[in-house]
mmCIF file of C-alpha atoms in Angstrom:
data_model
loop_
_atom_site.group_PDB
_atom_site.id
_atom_site.type_symbol
_atom_site.label_atom_id
_atom_site.label_comp_id
_atom_site.label_asym_id
_atom_site.label_seq_id
_atom_site.Cartn_x
_atom_site.Cartn_y
_atom_site.Cartn_z
ATOM 1 C CA ASN A 1 0.146 -0.225 0.067
ATOM 2 C CA ALA A 2 1.897 3.119 -1.328
ATOM 3 C CA GLY A 3 -0.174 5.930 0.371
ATOM 4 C CA VAL A 4 0.542 9.200 -1.427
ATOM 5 C CA THR A 5 3.215 9.160 -4.022
ATOM 6 C CA GLN A 6 5.222 12.349 -5.328
ATOM 7 C CA THR A 7 7.217 12.497 -8.382
ATOM 8 C CA PRO A 8 10.126 13.763 -8.911
ATOM 9 C CA LYS A 9 11.825 13.522 -5.630
ATOM 10 C CA PHE A 10 14.291 16.470 -6.393
ATOM 11 C CA GLN A 11 14.416 18.946 -9.166
ATOM 12 C CA VAL A 12 16.515 21.891 -9.884
ATOM 13 C CA LEU A 13 14.971 24.557 -12.332
ATOM 14 C CA LYS A 14 16.373 27.654 -14.089
ATOM 15 C CA THR A 15 14.403 31.099 -13.466
ATOM 16 C CA GLY A 16 11.520 30.936 -16.045
ATOM 17 C CA GLN A 17 11.268 27.154 -16.673
ATOM 18 C CA SER A 18 8.270 25.348 -16.106
ATOM 19 C CA MET A 19 7.394 22.145 -14.506
ATOM 20 C CA THR A 20 4.730 19.826 -13.174
ATOM 21 C CA LEU A 21 4.859 18.242 -9.731
ATOM 22 C CA GLN A 22 2.805 14.902 -9.669
ATOM 23 C CA CYS A 23 0.913 13.058 -7.028
ATOM 24 C CA ALA A 24 -1.239 10.225 -6.881
ATOM 25 C CA GLN A 25 -3.022 8.422 -3.824
ATOM 26 C CA ASP A 26 -4.514 5.002 -3.598
ATOM 27 C CA MET A 27 -6.238 5.493 -0.333
ATOM 28 C CA ASN A 28 -9.629 6.336 -2.483
ATOM 29 C CA HIS A 29 -9.640 9.705 -0.629
ATOM 30 C CA ASN A 30 -11.732 12.601 -1.745
ATOM 31 C CA SER A 31 -9.654 15.440 -0.852
ATOM 32 C CA MET A 32 -6.013 16.106 -1.722
ATOM 33 C CA TYR A 33 -3.909 19.076 -1.050
ATOM 34 C CA TRP A 34 -0.550 20.911 -1.995
ATOM 35 C CA TYR A 35 1.523 22.414 0.771
ATOM 36 C CA ARG A 36 5.170 24.026 0.816
ATOM 37 C CA GLN A 37 7.737 23.882 3.552
ATOM 38 C CA ASP A 38 10.213 26.502 4.102
ATOM 39 C CA PRO A 39 12.602 26.728 7.019
ATOM 40 C CA GLY A 40 10.855 28.609 10.159
ATOM 41 C CA MET A 41 7.401 28.797 8.484
ATOM 42 C CA GLY A 42 5.870 25.262 8.718
ATOM 43 C CA LEU A 43 3.537 23.986 6.054
ATOM 44 C CA ARG A 44 1.611 26.417 3.993
ATOM 45 C CA LEU A 45 -1.324 25.416 1.642
ATOM 46 C CA ILE A 46 -1.002 26.366 -1.727
ATOM 47 C CA TYR A 47 -4.089 24.855 -3.117
ATOM 48 C CA TYR A 48 -6.571 22.128 -2.602
ATOM 49 C CA SER A 49 -9.335 19.871 -4.052
ATOM 50 C CA ALA A 50 -12.262 19.229 -1.652
ATOM 51 C CA SER A 51 -13.450 16.463 -4.342
ATOM 52 C CA GLU A 52 -12.870 15.516 -7.945
ATOM 53 C CA GLY A 53 -13.655 18.458 -10.194
ATOM 54 C CA THR A 54 -13.148 21.041 -7.675
ATOM 55 C CA THR A 55 -9.978 22.851 -6.834
ATOM 56 C CA ASP A 56 -9.390 26.119 -4.553
ATOM 57 C CA LYS A 57 -6.656 28.641 -3.503
ATOM 58 C CA GLY A 58 -4.932 28.151 -0.018
ATOM 59 C CA GLU A 59 -2.655 30.591 1.606
ATOM 60 C CA VAL A 60 0.008 31.102 -0.941
ATOM 61 C CA PRO A 61 -1.396 30.099 -4.414
ATOM 62 C CA ASN A 62 0.391 33.155 -6.633
ATOM 63 C CA GLY A 63 2.643 31.325 -9.049
ATOM 64 C CA TYR A 64 0.848 27.955 -9.122
ATOM 65 C CA ASN A 65 -1.592 26.143 -10.761
ATOM 66 C CA VAL A 66 -3.453 22.956 -10.262
ATOM 67 C CA SER A 67 -5.235 20.036 -11.883
ATOM 68 C CA ARG A 68 -7.176 17.481 -10.319
ATOM 69 C CA LEU A 69 -6.958 14.779 -13.110
ATOM 70 C CA ASN A 70 -9.028 12.154 -11.452
ATOM 71 C CA LYS A 71 -9.740 11.015 -8.109
ATOM 72 C CA ARG A 72 -6.330 9.707 -7.641
ATOM 73 C CA GLU A 73 -3.979 12.405 -8.967
ATOM 74 C CA PHE A 74 -3.488 15.963 -8.155
ATOM 75 C CA SER A 75 -1.033 17.833 -9.834
ATOM 76 C CA LEU A 76 0.941 21.168 -9.089
ATOM 77 C CA ARG A 77 2.475 23.416 -11.990
ATOM 78 C CA LEU A 78 4.566 26.170 -11.697
ATOM 79 C CA GLU A 79 4.413 28.061 -15.307
ATOM 80 C CA SER A 80 7.357 30.249 -14.759
ATOM 81 C CA ALA A 81 9.730 29.315 -11.712
ATOM 82 C CA ALA A 82 11.165 32.069 -9.444
ATOM 83 C CA PRO A 83 13.990 31.672 -6.958
ATOM 84 C CA SER A 84 11.188 32.415 -4.118
ATOM 85 C CA GLN A 85 9.527 29.067 -5.226
ATOM 86 C CA THR A 86 12.603 27.114 -3.935
ATOM 87 C CA SER A 87 11.032 25.152 -1.148
ATOM 88 C CA VAL A 88 9.892 21.372 -0.402
ATOM 89 C CA TYR A 89 6.471 20.607 -1.799
ATOM 90 C CA PHE A 90 4.276 18.221 0.009
ATOM 91 C CA CYS A 91 1.309 16.614 -1.547
ATOM 92 C CA ALA A 92 -1.410 15.164 1.016
ATOM 93 C CA SER A 93 -4.923 13.556 0.973
ATOM 94 C CA SER A 94 -7.836 13.104 3.551
ATOM 95 C CA SER A 95 -11.034 11.504 3.216
ATOM 96 C CA ILE A 96 -13.337 14.245 5.055
ATOM 97 C CA VAL A 97 -13.076 17.880 4.230
ATOM 98 C CA ARG A 98 -16.588 19.239 5.300
ATOM 99 C CA SER A 99 -18.115 19.892 8.528
ATOM 100 C CA SER A 100 -16.024 18.861 11.888
ATOM 101 C CA TYR A 101 -12.373 17.760 11.033
ATOM 102 C CA ASN A 102 -12.077 14.087 11.860
ATOM 103 C CA SER A 103 -9.756 12.722 8.957
ATOM 104 C CA PRO A 104 -6.163 13.058 9.473
ATOM 105 C CA LEU A 105 -3.978 14.234 6.394
ATOM 106 C CA HIS A 106 -1.617 11.458 4.683
ATOM 107 C CA PHE A 107 1.243 13.220 3.335
ATOM 108 C CA GLY A 108 3.951 12.014 0.735
ATOM 109 C CA ASN A 109 7.546 12.396 1.181
ATOM 110 C CA GLY A 110 8.161 15.347 -0.498
ATOM 111 C CA THR A 111 9.501 17.135 -3.651
ATOM 112 C CA ARG A 112 12.891 19.151 -3.112
ATOM 113 C CA LEU A 113 12.606 22.054 -5.675
ATOM 114 C CA THR A 114 15.550 24.363 -6.368
ATOM 115 C CA VAL A 115 15.184 27.227 -8.595
ATOM 116 C CA THR A 116 18.659 29.204 -9.578
ATOM 117 C CA GLY B 1 -5.920 34.960 9.180
ATOM 118 C CA GLN B 2 -5.524 32.271 11.916
ATOM 119 C CA GLN B 3 -2.054 31.447 13.107
ATOM 120 C CA LEU B 4 -0.523 28.840 15.174
ATOM 121 C CA ASN B 5 2.386 29.921 17.368
ATOM 122 C CA GLN B 6 4.757 27.183 18.308
ATOM 123 C CA SER B 7 7.405 27.185 21.092
ATOM 124 C CA PRO B 8 10.389 26.491 21.639
ATOM 125 C CA GLN B 9 11.547 26.428 17.889
ATOM 126 C CA SER B 10 14.306 23.970 18.586
ATOM 127 C CA MET B 11 15.437 21.701 21.770
ATOM 128 C CA PHE B 12 18.629 19.808 22.260
ATOM 129 C CA ILE B 13 18.110 17.343 25.021
ATOM 130 C CA GLN B 14 20.036 14.224 26.336
ATOM 131 C CA GLU B 15 18.534 10.733 25.749
ATOM 132 C CA GLY B 16 16.375 10.007 28.700
ATOM 133 C CA GLU B 17 14.914 13.391 29.428
ATOM 134 C CA ASP B 18 11.430 14.365 29.105
ATOM 135 C CA VAL B 19 10.260 16.987 26.499
ATOM 136 C CA SER B 20 7.340 19.406 26.533
ATOM 137 C CA MET B 21 6.363 21.591 23.585
ATOM 138 C CA ASN B 22 3.366 23.945 22.942
ATOM 139 C CA CYS B 23 1.221 25.580 20.555
ATOM 140 C CA THR B 24 -1.257 28.710 20.734
ATOM 141 C CA SER B 25 -3.423 30.548 18.879
ATOM 142 C CA SER B 26 -5.459 33.697 19.264
ATOM 143 C CA SER B 27 -8.388 31.867 17.706
ATOM 144 C CA ILE B 28 -10.277 29.164 19.104
ATOM 145 C CA PHE B 29 -9.839 25.497 17.398
ATOM 146 C CA ASN B 30 -12.169 22.709 17.693
ATOM 147 C CA THR B 31 -9.376 20.199 16.978
ATOM 148 C CA TRP B 32 -5.813 19.981 17.539
ATOM 149 C CA LEU B 33 -3.386 17.718 15.914
ATOM 150 C CA TRP B 34 0.258 16.752 16.404
ATOM 151 C CA TYR B 35 2.466 15.519 13.549
ATOM 152 C CA LYS B 36 6.054 14.330 13.493
ATOM 153 C CA GLN B 37 8.349 14.849 10.500
ATOM 154 C CA GLU B 38 11.391 12.972 10.140
ATOM 155 C CA PRO B 39 14.159 13.830 7.649
ATOM 156 C CA GLY B 40 13.560 13.099 4.107
ATOM 157 C CA GLU B 41 9.904 12.332 4.841
ATOM 158 C CA GLY B 42 6.367 13.756 4.993
ATOM 159 C CA PRO B 43 4.616 14.366 8.542
ATOM 160 C CA VAL B 44 2.861 11.704 10.392
ATOM 161 C CA LEU B 45 0.040 12.091 12.465
ATOM 162 C CA LEU B 46 0.948 11.182 16.174
ATOM 163 C CA ILE B 47 -2.271 12.473 17.906
ATOM 164 C CA ALA B 48 -5.619 13.981 17.219
ATOM 165 C CA LEU B 49 -7.427 15.950 20.057
ATOM 166 C CA TYR B 50 -11.167 16.755 19.501
ATOM 167 C CA LYS B 51 -12.472 17.907 23.052
ATOM 168 C CA ALA B 52 -11.312 21.103 25.169
ATOM 169 C CA GLY B 53 -9.579 19.462 28.159
ATOM 170 C CA GLU B 54 -8.960 16.053 26.606
ATOM 171 C CA LEU B 55 -5.541 14.140 27.519
ATOM 172 C CA THR B 56 -4.632 11.477 24.923
ATOM 173 C CA SER B 57 -1.653 9.155 24.931
ATOM 174 C CA ASN B 58 0.187 7.190 22.155
ATOM 175 C CA GLY B 59 3.034 5.534 23.939
ATOM 176 C CA ARG B 60 5.639 7.903 25.190
ATOM 177 C CA LEU B 61 3.778 10.942 23.927
ATOM 178 C CA THR B 62 0.871 12.704 25.531
ATOM 179 C CA ALA B 63 -0.876 15.409 24.273
ATOM 180 C CA GLN B 64 -3.668 17.805 25.650
ATOM 181 C CA PHE B 65 -6.270 20.278 24.172
ATOM 182 C CA GLY B 66 -6.136 23.256 26.220
ATOM 183 C CA ILE B 67 -9.306 24.104 28.296
ATOM 184 C CA THR B 68 -9.464 27.640 26.465
ATOM 185 C CA ARG B 69 -9.421 25.851 23.146
ATOM 186 C CA LYS B 70 -6.635 28.418 22.149
ATOM 187 C CA ASP B 71 -3.676 25.952 23.052
ATOM 188 C CA SER B 72 -2.312 22.576 23.156
ATOM 189 C CA PHE B 73 0.607 20.703 24.565
ATOM 190 C CA LEU B 74 3.000 17.754 23.382
ATOM 191 C CA ASN B 75 4.917 15.830 25.954
ATOM 192 C CA ILE B 76 7.401 13.147 25.378
ATOM 193 C CA SER B 77 8.719 11.168 28.231
ATOM 194 C CA ALA B 78 12.188 9.169 28.399
ATOM 195 C CA SER B 79 13.258 10.322 25.059
ATOM 196 C CA ILE B 80 15.243 8.107 22.847
ATOM 197 C CA PRO B 81 17.548 8.773 19.597
ATOM 198 C CA SER B 82 14.416 8.090 17.424
ATOM 199 C CA ASP B 83 12.298 10.898 18.587
ATOM 200 C CA VAL B 84 14.546 13.275 16.320
ATOM 201 C CA GLY B 85 12.490 15.159 14.057
ATOM 202 C CA ILE B 86 10.150 18.112 13.614
ATOM 203 C CA TYR B 87 7.044 18.097 15.470
ATOM 204 C CA PHE B 88 4.141 20.273 14.135
ATOM 205 C CA CYS B 89 0.797 21.440 15.868
ATOM 206 C CA ALA B 90 -2.144 21.655 13.381
ATOM 207 C CA GLY B 91 -5.525 22.915 13.062
ATOM 208 C CA PRO B 92 -8.544 22.945 10.964
ATOM 209 C CA THR B 93 -9.752 26.354 9.654
ATOM 210 C CA PHE B 94 -13.263 26.713 8.147
ATOM 211 C CA SER B 95 -13.462 28.916 5.175
ATOM 212 C CA GLY B 96 -15.072 28.550 1.640
ATOM 213 C CA GLY B 97 -17.178 25.607 2.959
ATOM 214 C CA TYR B 98 -14.542 23.438 3.607
ATOM 215 C CA ASN B 99 -11.919 22.628 6.527
ATOM 216 C CA LYS B 100 -8.409 23.065 5.972
ATOM 217 C CA LEU B 101 -5.306 22.390 8.245
ATOM 218 C CA ILE B 102 -3.150 25.055 8.983
ATOM 219 C CA PHE B 103 0.202 24.113 10.554
ATOM 220 C CA GLY B 104 2.663 25.708 13.434
ATOM 221 C CA ALA B 105 6.098 26.308 12.291
ATOM 222 C CA GLY B 106 7.466 23.285 14.092
ATOM 223 C CA THR B 107 9.687 22.263 16.927
ATOM 224 C CA ARG B 108 12.796 20.748 16.041
ATOM 225 C CA LEU B 109 14.075 18.121 18.477
ATOM 226 C CA ALA B 110 17.777 16.821 18.588
ATOM 227 C CA VAL B 111 18.177 13.960 21.132
ATOM 228 C CA HIS B 112 21.868 13.187 22.065
ATOM 229 C CA PRO B 113 22.753 9.565 23.228
#
């Protein structure tokens, strides 16, 4: 049981290049999320998808786009990478989003992105 | 927006010592979650708290949901080297019709044998 799988694990981009981070979950979860982790700032929500066919902005969406391809897959795209987007990116999934929170997030192992 | 303030930022302790860390907010939370992140991995849920005043244990870990609903505490007893990692508190915010988790900045724990 793989859980949440992210690819690639590492990536180096030059300023202005584009790339897509891939995420897939095999737990039949409805909701999926993209976070970025920066030193001293914890995890900040970029975008989320409450269910297949919907996506919404989180705290720090600027410079990113997402696609909920199907129930399993949720991708994050950087159209024109900037050094400020150097970070570790985590995808997560959960089964319940509405009403009282009683479903924990399951995280992937992250994509370490450096933009030079 | 809502923020979670964790302290301390980092801790360096000897194996066998007890550890305490906390998380506070200016807003009320209905749920408090504690996650641990080991090097090179994503965060993993340790303990979930759903009621004010609740005290929950998971092995050597004990967490409490503060009575005011604005804070939570995590204690680790008799620390061992594998306790090394970053500990995050998290809580759900409800906006746009959905719950989303926000995280504290983390407490980085180092354990010296």
